[in-house]
Coordinates of C-alpha atoms in Angstrom, one line a residue:
X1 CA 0.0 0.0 0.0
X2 CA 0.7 3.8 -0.6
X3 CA 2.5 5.7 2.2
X4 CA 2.5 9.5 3.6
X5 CA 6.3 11.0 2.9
X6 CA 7.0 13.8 5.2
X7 CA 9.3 16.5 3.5
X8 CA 11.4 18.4 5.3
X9 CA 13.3 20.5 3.1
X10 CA 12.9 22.0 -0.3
X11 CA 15.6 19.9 -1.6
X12 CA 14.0 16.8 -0.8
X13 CA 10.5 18.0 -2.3
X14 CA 12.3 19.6 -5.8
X15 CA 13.8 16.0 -5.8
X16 CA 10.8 14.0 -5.1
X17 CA 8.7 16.2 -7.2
X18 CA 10.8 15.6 -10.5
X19 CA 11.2 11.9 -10.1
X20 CA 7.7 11.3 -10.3
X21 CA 6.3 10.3 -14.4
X22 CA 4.0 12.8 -15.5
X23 CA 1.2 10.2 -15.0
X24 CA 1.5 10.0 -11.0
X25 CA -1.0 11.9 -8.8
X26 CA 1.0 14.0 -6.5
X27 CA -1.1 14.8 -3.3
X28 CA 0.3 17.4 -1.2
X29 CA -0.3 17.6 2.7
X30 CA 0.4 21.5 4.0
X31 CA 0.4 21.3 8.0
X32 CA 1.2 22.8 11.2
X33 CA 1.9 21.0 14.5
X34 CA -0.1 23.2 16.8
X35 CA -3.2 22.7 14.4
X36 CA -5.9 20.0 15.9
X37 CA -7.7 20.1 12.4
X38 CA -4.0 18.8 10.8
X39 CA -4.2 15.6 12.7
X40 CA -7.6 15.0 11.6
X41 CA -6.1 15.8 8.1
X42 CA -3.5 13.2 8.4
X43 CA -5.6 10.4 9.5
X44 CA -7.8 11.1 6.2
X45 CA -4.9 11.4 4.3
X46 CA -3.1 8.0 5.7
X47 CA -6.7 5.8 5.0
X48 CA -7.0 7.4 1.7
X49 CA -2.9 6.2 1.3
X50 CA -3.6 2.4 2.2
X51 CA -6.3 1.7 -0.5
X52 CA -3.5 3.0 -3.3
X53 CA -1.1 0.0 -3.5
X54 CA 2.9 1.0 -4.1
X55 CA 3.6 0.1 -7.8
X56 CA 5.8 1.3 -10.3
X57 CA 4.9 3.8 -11.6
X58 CA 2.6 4.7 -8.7
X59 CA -0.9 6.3 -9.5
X60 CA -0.4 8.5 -6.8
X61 CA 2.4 10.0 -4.2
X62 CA 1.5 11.5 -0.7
X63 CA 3.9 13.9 0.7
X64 CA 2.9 16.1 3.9
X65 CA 5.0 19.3 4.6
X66 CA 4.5 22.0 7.9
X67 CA 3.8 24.9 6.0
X68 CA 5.2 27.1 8.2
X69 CA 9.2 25.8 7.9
X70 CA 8.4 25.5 4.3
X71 CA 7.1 28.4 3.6
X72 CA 8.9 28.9 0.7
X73 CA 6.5 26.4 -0.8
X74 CA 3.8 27.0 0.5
X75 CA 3.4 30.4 -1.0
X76 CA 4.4 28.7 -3.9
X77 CA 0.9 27.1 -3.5
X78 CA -0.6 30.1 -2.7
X79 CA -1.6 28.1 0.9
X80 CA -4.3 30.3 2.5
X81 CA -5.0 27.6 5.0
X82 CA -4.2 24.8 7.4
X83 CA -4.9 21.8 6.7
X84 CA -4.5 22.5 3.1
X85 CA -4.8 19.7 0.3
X86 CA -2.8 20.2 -3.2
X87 CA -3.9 17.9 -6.1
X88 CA -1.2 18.0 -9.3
X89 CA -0.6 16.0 -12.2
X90 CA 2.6 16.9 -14.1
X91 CA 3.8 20.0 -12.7
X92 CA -0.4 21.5 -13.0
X93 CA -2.6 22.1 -9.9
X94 CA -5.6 20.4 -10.6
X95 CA -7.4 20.7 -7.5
X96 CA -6.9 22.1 -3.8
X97 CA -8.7 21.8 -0.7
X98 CA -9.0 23.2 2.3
X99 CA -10.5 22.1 6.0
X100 CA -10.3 18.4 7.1
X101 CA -13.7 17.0 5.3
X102 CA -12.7 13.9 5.1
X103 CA -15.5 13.5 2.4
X104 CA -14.1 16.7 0.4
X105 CA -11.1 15.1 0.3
X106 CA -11.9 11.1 -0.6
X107 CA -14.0 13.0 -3.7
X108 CA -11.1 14.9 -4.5
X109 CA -8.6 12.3 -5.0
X110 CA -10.5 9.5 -6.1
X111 CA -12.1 12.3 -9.1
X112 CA -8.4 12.3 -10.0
X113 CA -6.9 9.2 -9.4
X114 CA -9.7 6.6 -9.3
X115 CA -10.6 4.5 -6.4
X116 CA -8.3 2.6 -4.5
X117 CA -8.6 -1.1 -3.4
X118 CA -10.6 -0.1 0.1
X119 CA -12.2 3.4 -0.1
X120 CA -15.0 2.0 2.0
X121 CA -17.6 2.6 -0.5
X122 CA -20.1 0.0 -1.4
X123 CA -20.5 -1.3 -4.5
X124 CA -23.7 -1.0 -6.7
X125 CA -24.9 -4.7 -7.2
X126 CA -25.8 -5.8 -10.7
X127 CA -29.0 -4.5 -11.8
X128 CA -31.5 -7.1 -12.4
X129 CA -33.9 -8.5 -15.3
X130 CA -37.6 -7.9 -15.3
X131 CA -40.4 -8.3 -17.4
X132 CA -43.5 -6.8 -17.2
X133 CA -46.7 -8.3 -15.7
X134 CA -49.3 -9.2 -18.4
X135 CA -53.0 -8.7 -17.5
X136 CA -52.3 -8.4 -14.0
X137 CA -50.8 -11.9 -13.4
X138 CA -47.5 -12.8 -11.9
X139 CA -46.5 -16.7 -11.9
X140 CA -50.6 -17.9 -12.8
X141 CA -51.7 -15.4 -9.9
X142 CA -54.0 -12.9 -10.6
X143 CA -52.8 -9.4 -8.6
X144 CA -54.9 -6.7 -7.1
X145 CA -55.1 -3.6 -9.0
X146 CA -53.3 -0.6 -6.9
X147 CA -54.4 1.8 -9.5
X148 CA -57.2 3.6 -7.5
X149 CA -54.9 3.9 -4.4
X150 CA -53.3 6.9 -5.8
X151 CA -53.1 9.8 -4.7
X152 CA -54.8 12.9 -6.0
X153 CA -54.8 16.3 -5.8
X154 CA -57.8 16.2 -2.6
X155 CA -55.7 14.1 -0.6
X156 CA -53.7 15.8 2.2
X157 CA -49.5 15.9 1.9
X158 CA -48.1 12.9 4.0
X159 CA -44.2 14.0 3.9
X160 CA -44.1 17.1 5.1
X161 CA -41.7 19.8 3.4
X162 CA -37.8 20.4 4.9
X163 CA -37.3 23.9 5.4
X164 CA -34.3 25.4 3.7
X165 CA -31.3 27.6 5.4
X166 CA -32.0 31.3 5.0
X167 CA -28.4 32.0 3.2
X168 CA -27.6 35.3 4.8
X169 CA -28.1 33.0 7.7
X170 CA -25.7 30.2 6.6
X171 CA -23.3 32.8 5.3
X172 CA -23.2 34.9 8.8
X173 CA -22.3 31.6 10.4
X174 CA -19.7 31.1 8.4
X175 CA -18.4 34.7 9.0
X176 CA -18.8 33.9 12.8
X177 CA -16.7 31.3 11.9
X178 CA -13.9 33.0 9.9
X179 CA -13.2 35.8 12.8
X180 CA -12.6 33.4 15.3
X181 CA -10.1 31.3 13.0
X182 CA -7.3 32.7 14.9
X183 CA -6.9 34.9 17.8
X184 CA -6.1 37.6 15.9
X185 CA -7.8 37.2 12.5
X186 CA -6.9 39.9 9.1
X187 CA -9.5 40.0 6.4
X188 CA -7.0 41.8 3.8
X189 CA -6.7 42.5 -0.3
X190 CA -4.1 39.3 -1.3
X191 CA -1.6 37.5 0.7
X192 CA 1.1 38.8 3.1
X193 CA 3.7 37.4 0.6
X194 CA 1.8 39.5 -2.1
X195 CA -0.6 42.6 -0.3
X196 CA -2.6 43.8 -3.6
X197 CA -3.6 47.4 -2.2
X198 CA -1.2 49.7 0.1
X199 CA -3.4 49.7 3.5
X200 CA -3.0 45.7 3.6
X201 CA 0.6 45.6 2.9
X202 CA 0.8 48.5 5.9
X203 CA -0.9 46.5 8.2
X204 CA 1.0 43.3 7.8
X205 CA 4.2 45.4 8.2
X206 CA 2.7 46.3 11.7
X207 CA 1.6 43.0 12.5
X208 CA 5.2 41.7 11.7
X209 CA 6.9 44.2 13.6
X210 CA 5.2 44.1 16.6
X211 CA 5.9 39.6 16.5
X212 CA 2.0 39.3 15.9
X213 CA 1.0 35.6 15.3
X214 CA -1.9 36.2 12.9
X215 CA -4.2 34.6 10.7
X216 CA -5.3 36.1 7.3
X217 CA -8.4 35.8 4.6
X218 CA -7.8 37.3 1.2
X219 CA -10.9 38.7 0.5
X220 CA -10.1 38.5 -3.2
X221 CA -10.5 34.8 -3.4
X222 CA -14.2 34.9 -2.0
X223 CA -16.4 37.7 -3.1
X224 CA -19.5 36.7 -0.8
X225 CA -17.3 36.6 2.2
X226 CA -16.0 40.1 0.6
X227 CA -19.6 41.6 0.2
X228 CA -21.0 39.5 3.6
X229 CA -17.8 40.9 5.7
X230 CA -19.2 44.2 5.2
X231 CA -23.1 44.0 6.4
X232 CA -21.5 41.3 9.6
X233 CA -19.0 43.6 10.8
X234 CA -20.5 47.1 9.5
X235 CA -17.4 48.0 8.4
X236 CA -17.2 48.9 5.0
X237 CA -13.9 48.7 4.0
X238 CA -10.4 46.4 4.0
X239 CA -8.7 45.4 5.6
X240 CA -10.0 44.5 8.7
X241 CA -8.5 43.2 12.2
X242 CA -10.2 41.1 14.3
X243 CA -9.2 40.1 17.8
X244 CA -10.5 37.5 20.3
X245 CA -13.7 37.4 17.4
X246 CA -14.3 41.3 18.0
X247 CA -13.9 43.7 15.3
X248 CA -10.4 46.5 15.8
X249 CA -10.8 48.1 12.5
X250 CA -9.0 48.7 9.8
X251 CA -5.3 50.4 9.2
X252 CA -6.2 53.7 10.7
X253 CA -7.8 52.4 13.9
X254 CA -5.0 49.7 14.7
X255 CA -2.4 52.4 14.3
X256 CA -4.2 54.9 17.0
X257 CA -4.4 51.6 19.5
X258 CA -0.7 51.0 18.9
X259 CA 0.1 54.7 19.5
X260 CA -2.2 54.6 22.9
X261 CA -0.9 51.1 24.2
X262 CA 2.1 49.5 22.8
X263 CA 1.6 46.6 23.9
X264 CA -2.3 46.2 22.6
X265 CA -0.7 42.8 20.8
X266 CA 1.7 41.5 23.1
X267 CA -1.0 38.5 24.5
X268 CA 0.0 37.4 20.4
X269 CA 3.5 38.2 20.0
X270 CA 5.8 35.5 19.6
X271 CA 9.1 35.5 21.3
X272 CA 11.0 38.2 18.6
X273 CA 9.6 40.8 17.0
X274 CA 9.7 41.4 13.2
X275 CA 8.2 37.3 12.8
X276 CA 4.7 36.3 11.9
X277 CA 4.0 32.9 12.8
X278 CA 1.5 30.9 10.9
X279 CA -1.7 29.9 13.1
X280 CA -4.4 27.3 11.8
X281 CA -7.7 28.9 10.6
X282 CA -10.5 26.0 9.3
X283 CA -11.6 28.4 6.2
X284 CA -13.3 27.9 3.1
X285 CA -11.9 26.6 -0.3
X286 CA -8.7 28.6 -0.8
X287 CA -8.6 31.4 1.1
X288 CA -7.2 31.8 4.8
X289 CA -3.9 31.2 6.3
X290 CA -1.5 32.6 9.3
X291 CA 1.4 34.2 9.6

């Protein structure tokens, strides 16, 4: 069967990368240690790797890398979240996923690599023959005609109907979600590695230089979290800091808090200033990650 490889270096992963045919399924793991939805992650990851036997050439390769001492390549894969799931064939991303749905990810793979010997899935039985009754009779017996039992438009509804999820419900949830992904949480324009308007790449400066750990959601890559962000947290504009769940504001607001208390983020600095560490935010499809 199929095992997880754990890369430790870029090196290793280069290496490993171009040794596989252009045919093999490369499954990349992105992980942090502190992360509890990582380990669920991994346990997905290591079922899905035993149903995959070890053949030459393989039909697929597991690799699993911390995404924070790599994170060379993780921006690489433009990794917005932990646990975060890269499908490529042939030096192309096919697929990614983020979160630790362990039914997200089976679908994923399996849509690009097939099944494996023990997915767990039942197999569909072979459909059968049948020919239809003549006259009413089945094996010389005459049936009872059901005909009349049917309902009609008088009769009352038996099953009754399953309400549906208001959406600006389902989304405000999510957004309830997304500010509590980390302690302190940054709904900005791009990535830290690559701020696409001025006031975001401001206010990760700040966060670096004051040793913030952080998490981050590029707004780009989501445009109902973009729109819903604004109504949730009546704040019209990004970015936008959240701490502990509650709202600080945006550039101008954290920079008036600095300037009253210096120490307004030392509960989440790390031990040297000038260093983001990456936290692990559950988010949606390709869009949140820490630093």
């Amino acid at each position: 069967m199929s095992t997880i490889i754990e890369i430790t270096d870029a090196p290793t992963f280069d290496k490993h990368v171009s040794s596989l045919p252009p045919s093999t399924l490369l499954a990349i793991s992105f992980h942090t240690p502190w992360a509890a939805p990582c380990a669920q992650m991994a346990l997905v990851l290591r079922t899905l790797a035993s149903s995959y036997p070890a053949q030459v050439p393989p039909i697929i390769s597991f690799l699993s890398l911390d995404a924070e001492s790599l994170h060379e390549i993780s921006e690489s894969y433009d990794v917005t979240a932990v646990p975060f799931l890269v499908l490529q064939r042939d030096g192309k991303v096919l697929e990614s996923v983020s979160g630790s749905d362990a039914s997200k990810i089976r679908d994923a793979v399996e849509r690009h690599a097939g099944k494996g010997g023990n997915t767990g899935k039942l197999e569909l039985p072979p459909a059968l023959e049948a020919t239809p009754r003549q006259n009413g009779e089945t094996n010389g017996q005459v049936t009872k005609d059901l005909s009349g039992d049917a309902p009609n438009g008088n009769d009352r509804t038996t099953v009754p109907e399953i309400p549906t999820e208001d959406p600006t419900e389902e989304l405000n949830k999510r957004l309830a979600e997304l500010v509590k992904a980390a302690p302190v949480m940054l709904f900005m324009k791009g990535t830290p590695s690559a701020p696409q308007c001025g006031f975001s790449r401001t206010l990760v400066g700040l966060l670096r230089e004051n040793g913030v750990r952080y998490g981050f959601f590029n707004i780009l890559a989501d445009e109902e979290v973009r729109q819903g962000l604004k109504t949730f947290s009546t704040w019209p504009t990004f970015p936008q800091l959240y701490r502990n769940g509650e709202l600080v504001g945006g550039l101008d607001i954290v920079k008036e808090e600095l300037g009253a208390d210096p120490g307004f983020f030392a509960e989440f600095s790390v031990a040297s200033k000038g260093k983001g560490g990456m936290v692990a935010p559950e988010a949606q499809s390709q869009s949140a990650t820490s630093t």
